[in-house]
Amino acid sequence: MSKFNNEYVKGVLRTEGTRFVNEDGQEIILHGYGTANWMNVEGFMIGEPPVARDMFKYILFPGEGKDHNPTRWSTRRTVDLTIRELCGPKYLETFWDRWEENHLQEADIALMAELGYNCVRLVLNANALLYEEEGITFNEKCFKRLSNALDWCEKHKIYAILDMHGVVGGNNGATGDSLFCEFPSVFLDDESTERQIILWEEIVRRFHDRWIIAGYDLINEPVSSPIQHKYIPLLDQYYAECIERLRKIDPVHIMFIEPSKFARDPGFLTHPFDPDYNNWAISIHLYGASPEIKDLYPWLLKREEFNVPLWLGECGNNPDANGIFYEICAHYGIAYTPWAWKTADNGKFPVGSVGAPLPKDWDKICNFLTTGARPSYKESQRIMDEYIENLKLEHCTVNRDNARISAKHPSCTISGVGYDMWDEDGSRHYGTWELSNYLDFRLEDHTKLVWATDKRLPYPKFAWYDDPNELRYDPLTDLALELAENEFANYTVREVTKDCALTIEGIGEGEAEVLCNGATIGTIKWEKGDILNPAKSSVMTIAPTEEAVVKIRVIRGTITVKKLIFEM
């Protein structure tokens, strides 16, 4: 078994230095998905109509100007109001129950396990679990759904991280929130703060004995926009009080701490957050990361400073880049849960695994949200009934390629510059090249990366204007790895369940030996040619194995590797 395998989902998870380990002390690389839009919806992922809005200003300065305000289909609170307007208050009484029942079912958790995941970030919303009214009244139906989800996770061996994505009063005022307004009200009035911590206490009181819970993500992307940054000290106070009170109930499970500014501010982390138990981890959100170590640098420093693990609570890029980046993460024991598991299948959020089809008359709802032309109650109810039915996995499109390629399971292609950062023994792999490369990619490795595309070469940019003719470059397709005599590179694929054919593309004037897990499986003999029309090695075979490390080692001359193709 490998540390990616869900066979390692065994007993209560804990931190041990910078690693996550199970009850037997075995390291496990937590990887899975976040269940966006289950209890906490975000409009752009559930069919929000296009609006004239400056998204950048909306995210950074919510509430400032009418074109920056959330639409009527952007958060759980605004969707709630819209359903009342469209379908009537009686329909609303059962709407969220039906939505949540269909959005996340045992079939979803079973599919996660089938795709090789061992972790899920269960996205919660305070307004779903705690009624917005005087006194403390919990929504027992919602708690039951959470309990059911934990049962499924136990059955299918998927660790669950409970993520308070929308807190009482609101955490940041952006789309993934339960906002009253554009400010983090959870910190600004005593009642909201107290109600939120009471809710956490109730969750922990009910579920603290469930071993399948990996830990508690105490608040999502708090105090994020610049107009909120003055409240960052209040976030620190919230963590201190919340952890102190929860530890009286649960001394065992991990506390996950998200820093301020969309979980992207390492400067927030100035002290240990669980000093009495030292069982906490740093949760960061990192979208579009380059598949190299440099984007992790500030977080690796914090990891070393506090001797705690890292978790990419939200992340995502294209699958080819993900596969290389997640390999780097795994080397450092970093967990990752891309965003998001299930979204509307409207082409706006393509990195998810599951797409739910929108109703055929969804344009009528969009017209109401933008122009005010309202369908009848009966028609609106019919459309929403169809939407709720479509949320079931049986009606959805499953993008298995995203999961497979991101996990580097064949069939897949790995770019020549997507080599492993280390040798089989875990030692750091370095080359001898000192002259950089055209895209400043993986400079810390000192490997020679050469131009491998017909795009024009990049040139220095001028700081005072943007060139409208500037090209977009991708190092995974625009560069190739050049290896000289006695140099080598490794490439890892996993879950080779049957004989897998390996083809290597590139050019060169030389010869290289190709090994898999230490045994020779073939050779490369190329003559100098055109890298835009690369030669192909003879097809080699990788036998079934849980983890295959392919090494290309140059015997003589020079070999330039453009890509490795694994076909199973």
CSV table of N, CA and C in Angstrom, one decimal, residues 288-429:
chain,number,residue,atom,x,y,z
A,288,GLY,N,-4.4,27.9,-9.1
A,288,GLY,CA,-3.6,28.2,-10.2
A,288,GLY,C,-2.1,28.2,-9.9
A,289,ALA,N,-1.7,27.3,-8.9
A,289,ALA,CA,-0.3,27.3,-8.5
A,289,ALA,C,0.5,26.7,-9.6
A,290,SER,N,1.7,27.3,-9.8
A,290,SER,CA,2.7,26.7,-10.8
A,290,SER,C,3.2,25.4,-10.2
A,291,PRO,N,3.3,24.4,-11.1
A,291,PRO,CA,3.7,23.1,-10.6
A,291,PRO,C,5.2,23.0,-10.3
A,292,GLU,N,5.6,23.8,-9.3
A,292,GLU,CA,6.9,23.8,-8.8
A,292,GLU,C,6.9,24.2,-7.3
A,293,ILE,N,8.0,24.2,-6.6
A,293,ILE,CA,8.0,24.4,-5.2
A,293,ILE,C,7.8,25.8,-4.8
A,294,LYS,N,8.1,26.8,-5.7
A,294,LYS,CA,8.2,28.2,-5.2
A,294,LYS,C,6.9,28.7,-4.7
A,295,ASP,N,5.7,28.2,-5.2
A,295,ASP,CA,4.4,28.7,-4.7
A,295,ASP,C,4.1,28.2,-3.3
A,296,LEU,N,4.9,27.2,-2.9
A,296,LEU,CA,4.7,26.7,-1.5
A,296,LEU,C,5.6,27.3,-0.5
A,297,TYR,N,6.6,28.1,-1.0
A,297,TYR,CA,7.7,28.5,-0.2
A,297,TYR,C,7.3,29.2,1.2
A,298,PRO,N,6.4,30.3,1.1
A,298,PRO,CA,6.1,30.9,2.4
A,298,PRO,C,5.4,30.0,3.4
A,299,TRP,N,4.6,29.0,2.8
A,299,TRP,CA,3.9,28.1,3.7
A,299,TRP,C,4.8,27.0,4.3
A,300,LEU,N,5.8,26.6,3.5
A,300,LEU,CA,6.8,25.6,4.0
A,300,LEU,C,7.6,26.3,5.1
A,301,LEU,N,7.8,27.6,5.1
A,301,LEU,CA,8.5,28.2,6.2
A,301,LEU,C,7.7,28.2,7.4
A,302,LYS,N,6.4,28.4,7.3
A,302,LYS,CA,5.5,28.3,8.5
A,302,LYS,C,5.4,26.9,9.0
A,303,ARG,N,5.3,26.0,8.1
A,303,ARG,CA,5.3,24.6,8.4
A,303,ARG,C,6.5,24.2,9.3
A,304,GLU,N,7.7,24.7,8.9
A,304,GLU,CA,8.9,24.4,9.7
A,304,GLU,C,8.9,25.2,11.0
A,305,GLU,N,8.4,26.4,11.0
A,305,GLU,CA,8.4,27.3,12.2
A,305,GLU,C,7.6,26.7,13.3
A,306,PHE,N,6.4,26.1,13.0
A,306,PHE,CA,5.5,25.6,14.0
A,306,PHE,C,5.5,24.1,14.1
A,307,ASN,N,6.2,23.4,13.1
A,307,ASN,CA,6.3,22.0,13.1
A,307,ASN,C,4.9,21.4,13.1
A,308,VAL,N,4.1,21.8,12.1
A,308,VAL,CA,2.7,21.3,11.9
A,308,VAL,C,2.5,21.1,10.4
A,309,PRO,N,1.5,20.2,10.0
A,309,PRO,CA,1.3,20.0,8.6
A,309,PRO,C,0.6,21.1,7.9
A,310,LEU,N,0.6,21.0,6.6
A,310,LEU,CA,-0.1,22.0,5.7
A,310,LEU,C,-1.3,21.2,5.0
A,311,TRP,N,-2.3,21.9,4.8
A,311,TRP,CA,-3.5,21.4,4.0
A,311,TRP,C,-3.9,22.4,3.0
A,312,LEU,N,-3.9,22.1,1.7
A,312,LEU,CA,-4.5,22.9,0.7
A,312,LEU,C,-6.0,22.7,0.7
A,313,GLY,N,-6.7,23.4,1.5
A,313,GLY,CA,-8.1,23.3,1.7
A,313,GLY,C,-8.9,23.5,0.4
A,314,GLU,N,-8.4,24.4,-0.4
A,314,GLU,CA,-8.9,24.7,-1.7
A,314,GLU,C,-7.8,24.9,-2.7
A,315,CYS,N,-7.9,24.3,-3.9
A,315,CYS,CA,-6.8,24.4,-4.8
A,315,CYS,C,-7.3,24.0,-6.2
A,316,GLY,N,-6.5,24.1,-7.2
A,316,GLY,CA,-6.9,23.6,-8.5
A,316,GLY,C,-6.2,24.3,-9.6
A,317,ASN,N,-5.8,23.6,-10.6
A,317,ASN,CA,-5.3,24.1,-11.9
A,317,ASN,C,-5.7,23.1,-12.9
A,318,ASN,N,-5.1,23.1,-14.1
A,318,ASN,CA,-5.5,22.1,-15.1
A,318,ASN,C,-4.9,20.8,-14.6
A,319,PRO,N,-5.5,19.6,-15.0
A,319,PRO,CA,-5.1,18.3,-14.4
A,319,PRO,C,-3.6,18.0,-14.6
A,320,ASP,N,-3.0,18.3,-15.8
A,320,ASP,CA,-1.6,18.0,-16.0
A,320,ASP,C,-0.7,18.7,-15.0
A,321,ALA,N,-1.0,20.0,-14.7
A,321,ALA,CA,-0.2,20.8,-13.7
A,321,ALA,C,-0.5,20.2,-12.3
A,322,ASN,N,-1.8,19.9,-12.1
A,322,ASN,CA,-2.1,19.3,-10.8
A,322,ASN,C,-1.3,18.1,-10.4
A,323,GLY,N,-1.2,17.2,-11.4
A,323,GLY,CA,-0.5,16.0,-11.2
A,323,GLY,C,0.9,16.2,-10.7
A,324,ILE,N,1.6,17.2,-11.3
A,324,ILE,CA,3.0,17.5,-10.9
A,324,ILE,C,3.1,18.2,-9.6
A,325,PHE,N,2.1,19.2,-9.4
A,325,PHE,CA,2.1,20.0,-8.2
A,325,PHE,C,1.8,19.1,-7.0
A,326,TYR,N,0.8,18.2,-7.1
A,326,TYR,CA,0.4,17.4,-6.0
A,326,TYR,C,1.5,16.4,-5.6
A,327,GLU,N,2.3,16.0,-6.6
A,327,GLU,CA,3.4,15.1,-6.3
A,327,GLU,C,4.4,15.9,-5.4
A,328,ILE,N,4.6,17.1,-5.7
A,328,ILE,CA,5.5,17.9,-4.8
A,328,ILE,C,4.9,18.1,-3.4
A,329,CYS,N,3.6,18.4,-3.4
A,329,CYS,CA,2.9,18.5,-2.1
A,329,CYS,C,3.0,17.2,-1.3
A,330,ALA,N,2.8,16.1,-1.9
A,330,ALA,CA,2.9,14.8,-1.2
A,330,ALA,C,4.3,14.6,-0.6
A,331,HIS,N,5.3,15.0,-1.3
A,331,HIS,CA,6.7,14.8,-0.8
A,331,HIS,C,6.8,15.5,0.6
A,332,TYR,N,6.1,16.6,0.8
A,332,TYR,CA,6.2,17.4,2.0
A,332,TYR,C,5.0,17.0,3.0
A,333,GLY,N,4.3,16.0,2.6
A,333,GLY,CA,3.2,15.6,3.5
A,333,GLY,C,2.0,16.5,3.5
A,334,ILE,N,1.9,17.3,2.4
A,334,ILE,CA,0.8,18.3,2.3
A,334,ILE,C,-0.5,17.7,1.8
A,335,ALA,N,-1.6,17.9,2.5
A,335,ALA,CA,-2.9,17.4,2.1
A,335,ALA,C,-3.5,18.4,1.0
A,336,TYR,N,-4.4,17.9,0.2
A,336,TYR,CA,-5.0,18.8,-0.8
A,336,TYR,C,-6.5,18.3,-1.1
A,337,THR,N,-7.4,19.2,-1.1
A,337,THR,CA,-8.8,19.0,-1.5
A,337,THR,C,-9.2,20.0,-2.5
A,338,PRO,N,-9.1,19.7,-3.8
A,338,PRO,CA,-9.5,20.7,-4.8
A,338,PRO,C,-11.0,21.1,-4.7
A,339,TRP,N,-11.3,22.2,-5.3
A,339,TRP,CA,-12.6,22.8,-5.3
A,339,TRP,C,-13.2,22.8,-6.7
A,340,ALA,N,-14.3,22.1,-6.9
A,340,ALA,CA,-15.2,21.6,-6.0
A,340,ALA,C,-15.8,20.3,-6.6
A,341,TRP,N,-16.4,19.5,-5.7
A,341,TRP,CA,-16.9,18.2,-6.2
A,341,TRP,C,-18.0,18.2,-7.2
A,342,LYS,N,-19.1,19.0,-6.8
A,342,LYS,CA,-20.3,19.0,-7.7
A,342,LYS,C,-20.7,20.4,-8.0
A,343,THR,N,-20.8,20.8,-9.3
A,343,THR,CA,-21.2,22.1,-9.7
A,343,THR,C,-22.2,22.0,-10.8
A,344,ALA,N,-22.9,23.1,-11.1
A,344,ALA,CA,-23.8,23.1,-12.3
A,344,ALA,C,-23.0,22.9,-13.5
A,345,ASP,N,-23.5,22.1,-14.4
A,345,ASP,CA,-22.8,21.7,-15.6
A,345,ASP,C,-23.1,22.8,-16.7
A,346,ASN,N,-22.5,24.0,-16.5
A,346,ASN,CA,-22.8,25.1,-17.4
A,346,ASN,C,-21.5,25.6,-18.0
A,347,GLY,N,-20.4,24.9,-17.8
A,347,GLY,CA,-19.1,25.3,-18.4
A,347,GLY,C,-18.4,26.4,-17.7
A,348,LYS,N,-18.9,26.9,-16.6
A,348,LYS,CA,-18.2,28.0,-15.9
A,348,LYS,C,-17.2,27.5,-14.9
A,349,PHE,N,-17.3,26.3,-14.5
A,349,PHE,CA,-16.4,25.8,-13.4
A,349,PHE,C,-15.9,24.4,-13.8
A,350,PRO,N,-15.0,24.3,-14.8
A,350,PRO,CA,-14.7,23.0,-15.4
A,350,PRO,C,-13.8,22.1,-14.6
A,351,VAL,N,-13.2,22.6,-13.4
A,351,VAL,CA,-12.2,21.8,-12.7
A,351,VAL,C,-12.9,20.8,-11.7
A,352,GLY,N,-14.2,20.9,-11.5
A,352,GLY,CA,-14.8,19.9,-10.7
A,352,GLY,C,-14.9,18.6,-11.3
A,353,SER,N,-15.3,17.6,-10.4
A,353,SER,CA,-15.4,16.2,-10.9
A,353,SER,C,-16.8,15.9,-11.4
A,354,VAL,N,-17.8,16.5,-10.9
A,354,VAL,CA,-19.2,16.1,-11.2
A,354,VAL,C,-20.0,17.4,-11.6
A,355,GLY,N,-20.7,17.2,-12.8
A,355,GLY,CA,-21.5,18.4,-13.3
A,355,GLY,C,-23.0,18.0,-13.3
A,356,ALA,N,-23.8,18.8,-12.6
A,356,ALA,CA,-25.2,18.6,-12.5
A,356,ALA,C,-25.9,19.4,-13.6
A,357,PRO,N,-26.7,18.8,-14.5
A,357,PRO,CA,-27.4,19.5,-15.6
A,357,PRO,C,-28.4,20.5,-15.0
A,358,LEU,N,-28.4,21.7,-15.6
A,358,LEU,CA,-29.4,22.7,-15.2
A,358,LEU,C,-30.7,22.3,-15.9
A,359,PRO,N,-31.8,22.8,-15.3
A,359,PRO,CA,-33.1,22.5,-16.0
A,359,PRO,C,-33.2,23.1,-17.4
A,360,LYS,N,-34.0,22.5,-18.2
A,360,LYS,CA,-34.1,22.9,-19.6
A,360,LYS,C,-34.7,24.3,-19.7
A,361,ASP,N,-35.5,24.7,-18.8
A,361,ASP,CA,-36.0,26.1,-18.8
A,361,ASP,C,-35.3,27.0,-17.8
A,362,TRP,N,-34.1,26.8,-17.5
A,362,TRP,CA,-33.4,27.6,-16.6
A,362,TRP,C,-33.3,29.0,-17.0
A,363,ASP,N,-33.3,29.3,-18.3
A,363,ASP,CA,-33.2,30.7,-18.8
A,363,ASP,C,-34.4,31.5,-18.3
A,364,LYS,N,-35.5,30.9,-18.0
A,364,LYS,CA,-36.6,31.6,-17.4
A,364,LYS,C,-36.3,32.1,-16.0
A,365,ILE,N,-35.6,31.3,-15.2
A,365,ILE,CA,-35.1,31.8,-13.9
A,365,ILE,C,-34.1,32.9,-14.1
A,366,CYS,N,-33.2,32.7,-15.0
A,366,CYS,CA,-32.2,33.8,-15.2
A,366,CYS,C,-32.8,35.1,-15.7
A,367,ASN,N,-33.8,35.0,-16.5
A,367,ASN,CA,-34.5,36.2,-16.9
A,367,ASN,C,-35.1,37.0,-15.7
A,368,PHE,N,-35.7,36.2,-14.8
A,368,PHE,CA,-36.3,36.8,-13.6
A,368,PHE,C,-35.2,37.5,-12.8
A,369,LEU,N,-34.0,36.8,-12.7
A,369,LEU,CA,-32.9,37.3,-11.8
A,369,LEU,C,-32.3,38.6,-12.4
A,370,THR,N,-32.5,38.8,-13.7
A,370,THR,CA,-31.8,39.9,-14.4
A,370,THR,C,-32.8,41.0,-14.9
A,371,THR,N,-33.9,40.6,-15.4
A,371,THR,CA,-34.8,41.6,-16.0
A,371,THR,C,-36.1,41.7,-15.2
A,372,GLY,N,-36.4,40.7,-14.3
A,372,GLY,CA,-37.6,40.8,-13.5
A,372,GLY,C,-38.8,40.1,-14.1
A,373,ALA,N,-38.7,39.5,-15.3
A,373,ALA,CA,-39.8,38.8,-15.9
A,373,ALA,C,-40.0,37.5,-15.2
A,374,ARG,N,-41.0,37.4,-14.3
A,374,ARG,CA,-41.1,36.3,-13.4
A,374,ARG,C,-42.0,35.2,-13.9
A,375,PRO,N,-41.5,33.9,-13.9
A,375,PRO,CA,-42.4,32.8,-14.2
A,375,PRO,C,-43.5,32.6,-13.2
A,376,SER,N,-44.5,31.9,-13.5
A,376,SER,CA,-45.6,31.7,-12.5
A,376,SER,C,-45.1,30.8,-11.4
A,377,TYR,N,-45.8,30.8,-10.2
A,377,TYR,CA,-45.4,30.0,-9.1
A,377,TYR,C,-45.3,28.5,-9.6
A,378,LYS,N,-46.3,28.1,-10.3
A,378,LYS,CA,-46.4,26.7,-10.7
A,378,LYS,C,-45.2,26.3,-11.6
A,379,GLU,N,-44.9,27.2,-12.6
A,379,GLU,CA,-43.8,27.0,-13.5
A,379,GLU,C,-42.4,27.0,-12.7
A,380,SER,N,-42.3,28.0,-11.8
A,380,SER,CA,-41.1,28.1,-11.0
A,380,SER,C,-40.8,26.8,-10.2
A,381,GLN,N,-41.9,26.3,-9.6
A,381,GLN,CA,-41.8,25.1,-8.8
A,381,GLN,C,-41.4,23.9,-9.7
A,382,ARG,N,-41.9,23.9,-10.9
A,382,ARG,CA,-41.6,22.8,-11.8
A,382,ARG,C,-40.1,22.8,-12.1
A,383,ILE,N,-39.6,24.0,-12.4
A,383,ILE,CA,-38.2,24.2,-12.8
A,383,ILE,C,-37.3,23.8,-11.6
A,384,MET,N,-37.6,24.3,-10.4
A,384,MET,CA,-36.8,24.0,-9.3
A,384,MET,C,-36.9,22.5,-8.9
A,385,ASP,N,-38.0,21.9,-9.0
A,385,ASP,CA,-38.1,20.4,-8.8
A,385,ASP,C,-37.2,19.7,-9.7
A,386,GLU,N,-37.1,20.1,-11.0
A,386,GLU,CA,-36.2,19.5,-11.9
A,386,GLU,C,-34.8,19.7,-11.5
A,387,TYR,N,-34.4,20.9,-11.1
A,387,TYR,CA,-33.1,21.2,-10.6
A,387,TYR,C,-32.7,20.3,-9.5
A,388,ILE,N,-33.6,20.2,-8.5
A,388,ILE,CA,-33.3,19.3,-7.3
A,388,ILE,C,-33.1,17.9,-7.7
A,389,GLU,N,-33.9,17.4,-8.6
A,389,GLU,CA,-33.8,16.0,-9.1
A,389,GLU,C,-32.4,15.8,-9.8
A,390,ASN,N,-32.0,16.8,-10.6
A,390,ASN,CA,-30.8,16.7,-11.3
A,390,ASN,C,-29.5,16.6,-10.5
A,391,LEU,N,-29.7,17.0,-9.2
A,391,LEU,CA,-28.5,17.0,-8.3
A,391,LEU,C,-28.1,15.6,-8.0
A,392,LYS,N,-28.9,14.6,-8.1
A,392,LYS,CA,-28.5,13.3,-7.8
A,392,LYS,C,-27.4,12.8,-8.8
A,393,LEU,N,-26.5,12.1,-8.2
A,393,LEU,CA,-25.3,11.7,-9.0
A,393,LEU,C,-25.7,10.9,-10.3
A,394,GLU,N,-26.8,10.2,-10.2
A,394,GLU,CA,-27.3,9.4,-11.4
A,394,GLU,C,-27.6,10.2,-12.6
A,395,HIS,N,-27.9,11.5,-12.4
A,395,HIS,CA,-28.2,12.4,-13.5
A,395,HIS,C,-27.0,13.2,-14.0
A,396,CYS,N,-25.9,13.1,-13.2
A,396,CYS,CA,-24.8,14.0,-13.4
A,396,CYS,C,-23.7,13.4,-14.4
A,397,THR,N,-22.9,14.3,-14.9
A,397,THR,CA,-21.7,13.9,-15.7
A,397,THR,C,-20.5,13.9,-14.8
A,398,VAL,N,-19.8,12.8,-14.9
A,398,VAL,CA,-18.6,12.6,-14.0
A,398,VAL,C,-17.4,12.7,-14.9
A,399,ASN,N,-16.5,13.6,-14.5
A,399,ASN,CA,-15.3,13.9,-15.2
A,399,ASN,C,-14.2,13.0,-14.6
A,400,ARG,N,-14.1,11.8,-15.0
A,400,ARG,CA,-13.1,10.9,-14.4
A,400,ARG,C,-11.7,11.3,-14.8
A,401,ASP,N,-11.5,11.9,-16.0
A,401,ASP,CA,-10.2,12.3,-16.5
A,401,ASP,C,-9.5,13.3,-15.5
A,402,ASN,N,-10.3,14.3,-15.0
A,402,ASN,CA,-9.7,15.2,-14.1
A,402,ASN,C,-9.0,14.5,-12.9
A,403,ALA,N,-9.8,13.6,-12.3
A,403,ALA,CA,-9.3,12.8,-11.1
A,403,ALA,C,-8.1,12.0,-11.5
A,404,ARG,N,-8.2,11.2,-12.6
A,404,ARG,CA,-7.2,10.3,-13.0
A,404,ARG,C,-5.9,11.0,-13.3
A,405,ILE,N,-5.9,12.1,-14.1
A,405,ILE,CA,-4.7,12.8,-14.5
A,405,ILE,C,-4.1,13.5,-13.4
A,406,SER,N,-4.9,14.1,-12.5
A,406,SER,CA,-4.4,14.8,-11.4
A,406,SER,C,-3.7,13.9,-10.4
A,407,ALA,N,-4.2,12.6,-10.4
A,407,ALA,CA,-3.5,11.6,-9.5
A,407,ALA,C,-2.4,10.9,-10.2
A,408,LYS,N,-2.2,11.2,-11.5
A,408,LYS,CA,-1.1,10.5,-12.2
A,408,LYS,C,-1.4,9.0,-12.3
A,409,HIS,N,-2.6,8.7,-12.6
A,409,HIS,CA,-3.0,7.3,-12.9
A,409,HIS,C,-3.1,7.1,-14.4
A,410,PRO,N,-2.5,6.1,-15.0
A,410,PRO,CA,-2.6,5.8,-16.4
A,410,PRO,C,-4.1,5.6,-16.8
A,411,SER,N,-4.5,6.0,-18.0
A,411,SER,CA,-3.7,6.5,-19.0
A,411,SER,C,-3.5,8.0,-18.8
A,412,CYS,N,-2.2,8.5,-18.9
A,412,CYS,CA,-1.9,9.9,-18.7
A,412,CYS,C,-0.6,10.3,-19.4
A,413,THR,N,-0.4,11.6,-19.6
A,413,THR,CA,0.8,12.1,-20.2
A,413,THR,C,1.5,13.0,-19.2
A,414,ILE,N,2.8,12.8,-19.0
A,414,ILE,CA,3.6,13.7,-18.1
A,414,ILE,C,4.6,14.5,-19.0
A,415,SER,N,4.6,15.8,-18.8
A,415,SER,CA,5.6,16.6,-19.5
A,415,SER,C,7.0,16.2,-19.1
A,416,GLY,N,7.9,16.4,-20.1
A,416,GLY,CA,9.3,16.1,-19.7
A,416,GLY,C,9.8,17.0,-18.6
A,417,VAL,N,9.3,18.2,-18.5
A,417,VAL,CA,9.7,19.1,-17.4
A,417,VAL,C,8.9,18.8,-16.1
A,418,GLY,N,8.1,17.8,-16.1
A,418,GLY,CA,7.3,17.4,-14.9
A,418,GLY,C,7.9,16.3,-14.2
A,419,TYR,N,9.3,16.3,-14.2
A,419,TYR,CA,10.0,15.2,-13.5
A,419,TYR,C,9.9,15.3,-12.0
A,420,ASP,N,10.1,14.2,-11.3
A,420,ASP,CA,10.1,14.2,-9.8
A,420,ASP,C,11.2,15.1,-9.3
A,421,MET,N,10.9,15.6,-8.1
A,421,MET,CA,11.9,16.5,-7.5
A,421,MET,C,12.9,15.8,-6.7
A,422,TRP,N,12.8,14.5,-6.6
A,422,TRP,CA,13.7,13.7,-5.7
A,422,TRP,C,14.0,12.3,-6.4
A,423,ASP,N,15.1,11.7,-5.9
A,423,ASP,CA,15.4,10.4,-6.4
A,423,ASP,C,14.6,9.3,-5.6
A,424,GLU,N,14.8,8.0,-6.0
A,424,GLU,CA,14.0,7.0,-5.3
A,424,GLU,C,14.2,6.9,-3.8
A,425,ASP,N,15.4,7.3,-3.4
A,425,ASP,CA,15.8,7.2,-2.0
A,425,ASP,C,15.3,8.4,-1.2
A,426,GLY,N,14.6,9.3,-1.8
A,426,GLY,CA,14.1,10.5,-1.1
A,426,GLY,C,15.1,11.7,-1.2
A,427,SER,N,16.3,11.5,-1.7
A,427,SER,CA,17.2,12.6,-1.7
A,427,SER,C,16.8,13.6,-2.8
A,428,ARG,N,17.2,14.8,-2.5
A,428,ARG,CA,16.8,15.9,-3.4
A,428,ARG,C,17.6,15.8,-4.7
A,429,HIS,N,16.9,15.9,-5.9
A,429,HIS,CA,17.5,15.8,-7.2
A,429,HIS,C,17.9,17.2,-7.7
